[in-house]
Amino acid sequence: MDNPLLDQQALPQFMRIRPEHVEPAVRQLLSANRARIGELAMLAAPTFASVVEPLEELHHRTSRTWSPVSHLNAVLNSEALRAGYNACLPLLSAYQTDLAQSAPLYQAYRTIAEQEGAALAPVQRQLIEHAVRDFRLAGVGLPRERKERFKTAMLELAQLQAKFEENVLDATNAWSRHVSDINELRGLNEMLIEQARRRAEEQQAPGWILRLDQPTYVAVATDAESAELRRAFYEAWTTRASDRGPTAGRWDNSAVMEEILRRRHEVARLLDYPDYAQYALATRMAHSVDEVLGFLHELVGAARAAAQAEFAELEAFAGRKLAAWDVGFYAERLQRERFRVSQEELRPYFPLPRVLNGLFEAAERLFGARIRERAGAPAWHADVRFFEINSAGGEPLGSFYLDAYARPNKRSGAWMDECIGRKRLSSGTALPVAYLVCNFLPPGGERPALLTHDDVVTLFHEFGHGLHHLLTRVDYPSIAGINGVAWDAVELPSQFLENYAWQPEVLQRISGHFESGAPLPAEEQQRLIATRSFHAGLSMMRQLEFALFDFRIHTEYSPERGGRILEILREVRSQAAVVPVPEWNRFPNSFGHIFAGGYAAGYYSYKWAEVLAADAFAAFEEKGVFDRGTAQRFLDAILSRGGSRDALDAFIEFRGRRPDVRALLKQHGIDWALPKQYDADGAGEPA
Ligand SMILES: [Zn+2]
């Protein structure tokens, strides 16, 4: 069969990929890989060139076949594709586990480290060190029976996580709100209302139909004047895939979550870690449970008072006690009154083409990266665009797809993922290709897609991940770009780049009214920038609540008592929640980051990396936000290095010291809650 998934010459042929290609391609690839691995494992005198390089090549090939599949499964989901995807999960999981548990290969890497160590380049040494660590974490040293059990648990985990994700998607798609009285839509923007009207028309129903996709949910939560409508959406959204709410019990993830925690705990115990969190920390920048909990509690302590004051002020503004589904709405009102800025009203100033130009220009000023659109690249949907990125000297560096708009059967949220990883091996070279995926409201008629400023920040964020992937100078796939980067440092480039969406000189360039072309007026820019620290305490506490919840369920799991998911959630809320949450809220049931994604015992990473990003950006503020020298150092020390060096070392090289939590608090204007530091002239003699 002519299978486009096995063609690795050019870009993936998305339009030719059919669900029936998936399983045969993966089977063929894996069996060829296994045969090759068998040969490599037999080599009597393993060297970097004879073993590591070929394995890096296999890594590259596997990713090239699988990446388009998992990508299409996320952006163009269908029953048939989902079936093909799911059929491959156990195959891939078994393959990866076999590879990671291969005793001969483990021995080969250790031999290479011993015999060639001193002669290898630092990048190569780091690669080997990572690999040896990962072999150990994959249970290579376990006795046979435990090794088998480990393998089975990993396989079951992959399936459970896919099930979790499916349940969330199905529950999200299943719910919609049929509105027959236009008054109930008061406050919502016209685009959304028009979409809802067309949807009703398509279904030959009178009135309007609102779906539960993310942009609609967010718009209702912040704009709908009808508290009844807000409550209905809040309930539907926060009870997805649970035992409560309008689709109660139909896609309930409760048992799936319990099973996931049980498997994770088992995996950690098999490797003699006391719990899953400590197992996860083995590859992180943070090294101990106490370090992470201490970090989170320090931030809780610093942000709580600010959050409480913000909430009290909001209730005073509303003139009543607020429910969870009122907060977004009144916060938007208060923000509008105070700053006279509304996200919806900003849309006309942020047409996507203009924003992209300004974003690319910023990337060029900082890192010398030149970005141009290329027409005609094969994509999976007519809305997808393709861009190439070159160095200032014209050297091709990589390329990326942008899939910007929300549509049915596309996973919600925004993300960057690897389509092709960079490699320069004796077997051949490849430049990196990325997917940038967002869920913005699509254009309508002659009108371009118009973004809120929140959307703009999201785009900068994902583009920051994209730069990390695309500007890498590492030649080995397993540690190039975002590969091999500690999870808690991986958000550094993305959150770093968000800062630029708030700079006046960038706002000047990325804004331009879609009718008149006029940039956002300077005075309005100032007011928008002032909103950045609006409710900084409340939003920080919310993130800390998620992070503490995630970290605690992964440290406190016990086979006897189970996951105690709701119990721990209640405890965390009693410490960290400021806004009252209804008893029936089941947000963990759709918390894909930790149950289906890579953030298990790692949600703290967002805050951790935010500290890194704020502190790194402060270095730019000291010299000028487009200072070329600082940008070059950032590129050299961090952005281009992938996983080829320790994240803390990289940070220290760039900043000249360890990260400082105060940079973040200062950025959000909540550093007043921290105890004042004594300076040398002040409080008495130093000891
Ligand atoms: Zn991110």
PDB file of N, CA and C in Angstrom, residues 175 177 179 184-186 188 210 220 224-234:
ATOM      1  N   TRP A 175     -23.378  18.856  24.739  1.00  0.00           N
ATOM      2  CA  TRP A 175     -24.236  19.873  25.356  1.00  0.00           C
ATOM      3  C   TRP A 175     -24.336  21.118  24.484  1.00  0.00           C
ATOM      4  N   ARG A 177     -26.993  24.916  24.217  1.00  0.00           N
ATOM      5  CA  ARG A 177     -28.092  25.657  24.843  1.00  0.00           C
ATOM      6  C   ARG A 177     -28.952  26.254  23.743  1.00  0.00           C
ATOM      7  N   VAL A 179     -31.702  28.747  22.741  1.00  0.00           N
ATOM      8  CA  VAL A 179     -32.279  29.972  23.290  1.00  0.00           C
ATOM      9  C   VAL A 179     -33.390  30.441  22.373  1.00  0.00           C
ATOM     10  N   GLU A 184     -32.203  36.755  26.365  1.00  0.00           N
ATOM     11  CA  GLU A 184     -31.291  35.925  27.137  1.00  0.00           C
ATOM     12  C   GLU A 184     -29.850  36.053  26.625  1.00  0.00           C
ATOM     13  N   LEU A 185     -29.678  36.591  25.415  1.00  0.00           N
ATOM     14  CA  LEU A 185     -28.339  36.726  24.827  1.00  0.00           C
ATOM     15  C   LEU A 185     -27.756  38.118  25.040  1.00  0.00           C
ATOM     16  N   ARG A 186     -28.477  38.935  25.779  1.00  0.00           N
ATOM     17  CA  ARG A 186     -28.029  40.308  25.963  1.00  0.00           C
ATOM     18  C   ARG A 186     -26.612  40.369  26.536  1.00  0.00           C
ATOM     19  N   LEU A 188     -23.882  39.584  24.841  1.00  0.00           N
ATOM     20  CA  LEU A 188     -22.970  38.803  23.990  1.00  0.00           C
ATOM     21  C   LEU A 188     -22.670  39.560  22.708  1.00  0.00           C
ATOM     22  N   LEU A 210     -26.317  27.823  21.175  1.00  0.00           N
ATOM     23  CA  LEU A 210     -24.946  28.079  21.647  1.00  0.00           C
ATOM     24  C   LEU A 210     -24.295  26.756  22.009  1.00  0.00           C
ATOM     25  N   VAL A 220     -19.714  33.833  27.260  1.00  0.00           N
ATOM     26  CA  VAL A 220     -20.901  33.823  28.119  1.00  0.00           C
ATOM     27  C   VAL A 220     -20.512  34.190  29.546  1.00  0.00           C
ATOM     28  N   ALA A 224     -22.416  37.667  29.274  1.00  0.00           N
ATOM     29  CA  ALA A 224     -23.873  37.463  29.284  1.00  0.00           C
ATOM     30  C   ALA A 224     -24.498  38.141  30.494  1.00  0.00           C
ATOM     31  N   GLU A 225     -25.457  39.010  30.241  1.00  0.00           N
ATOM     32  CA  GLU A 225     -26.122  39.686  31.355  1.00  0.00           C
ATOM     33  C   GLU A 225     -27.034  38.731  32.111  1.00  0.00           C
ATOM     34  N   SER A 226     -27.523  37.731  31.431  1.00  0.00           N
ATOM     35  CA  SER A 226     -28.416  36.776  32.073  1.00  0.00           C
ATOM     36  C   SER A 226     -27.639  35.851  33.007  1.00  0.00           C
ATOM     37  N   ALA A 227     -27.898  36.007  34.325  1.00  0.00           N
ATOM     38  CA  ALA A 227     -27.211  35.164  35.308  1.00  0.00           C
ATOM     39  C   ALA A 227     -27.625  33.710  35.104  1.00  0.00           C
ATOM     40  N   GLU A 228     -28.851  33.529  34.644  1.00  0.00           N
ATOM     41  CA  GLU A 228     -29.381  32.198  34.378  1.00  0.00           C
ATOM     42  C   GLU A 228     -28.541  31.496  33.287  1.00  0.00           C
ATOM     43  N   LEU A 229     -28.248  32.231  32.217  1.00  0.00           N
ATOM     44  CA  LEU A 229     -27.440  31.676  31.123  1.00  0.00           C
ATOM     45  C   LEU A 229     -26.015  31.391  31.607  1.00  0.00           C
ATOM     46  N   ARG A 230     -25.460  32.337  32.369  1.00  0.00           N
ATOM     47  CA  ARG A 230     -24.103  32.142  32.893  1.00  0.00           C
ATOM     48  C   ARG A 230     -24.037  30.904  33.783  1.00  0.00           C
ATOM     49  N   ARG A 231     -25.069  30.765  34.621  1.00  0.00           N
ATOM     50  CA  ARG A 231     -25.059  29.622  35.523  1.00  0.00           C
ATOM     51  C   ARG A 231     -25.158  28.322  34.733  1.00  0.00           C
ATOM     52  N   ALA A 232     -26.016  28.305  33.712  1.00  0.00           N
ATOM     53  CA  ALA A 232     -26.185  27.094  32.905  1.00  0.00           C
ATOM     54  C   ALA A 232     -24.859  26.696  32.246  1.00  0.00           C
ATOM     55  N   PHE A 233     -24.151  27.677  31.695  1.00  0.00           N
ATOM     56  CA  PHE A 233     -22.864  27.380  31.054  1.00  0.00           C
ATOM     57  C   PHE A 233     -21.817  26.952  32.077  1.00  0.00           C
ATOM     58  N   TYR A 234     -21.790  27.667  33.199  1.00  0.00           N
ATOM     59  CA  TYR A 234     -20.823  27.325  34.246  1.00  0.00           C
ATOM     60  C   TYR A 234     -21.045  25.885  34.701  1.00  0.00           C
TER      61      TYR A 234
END
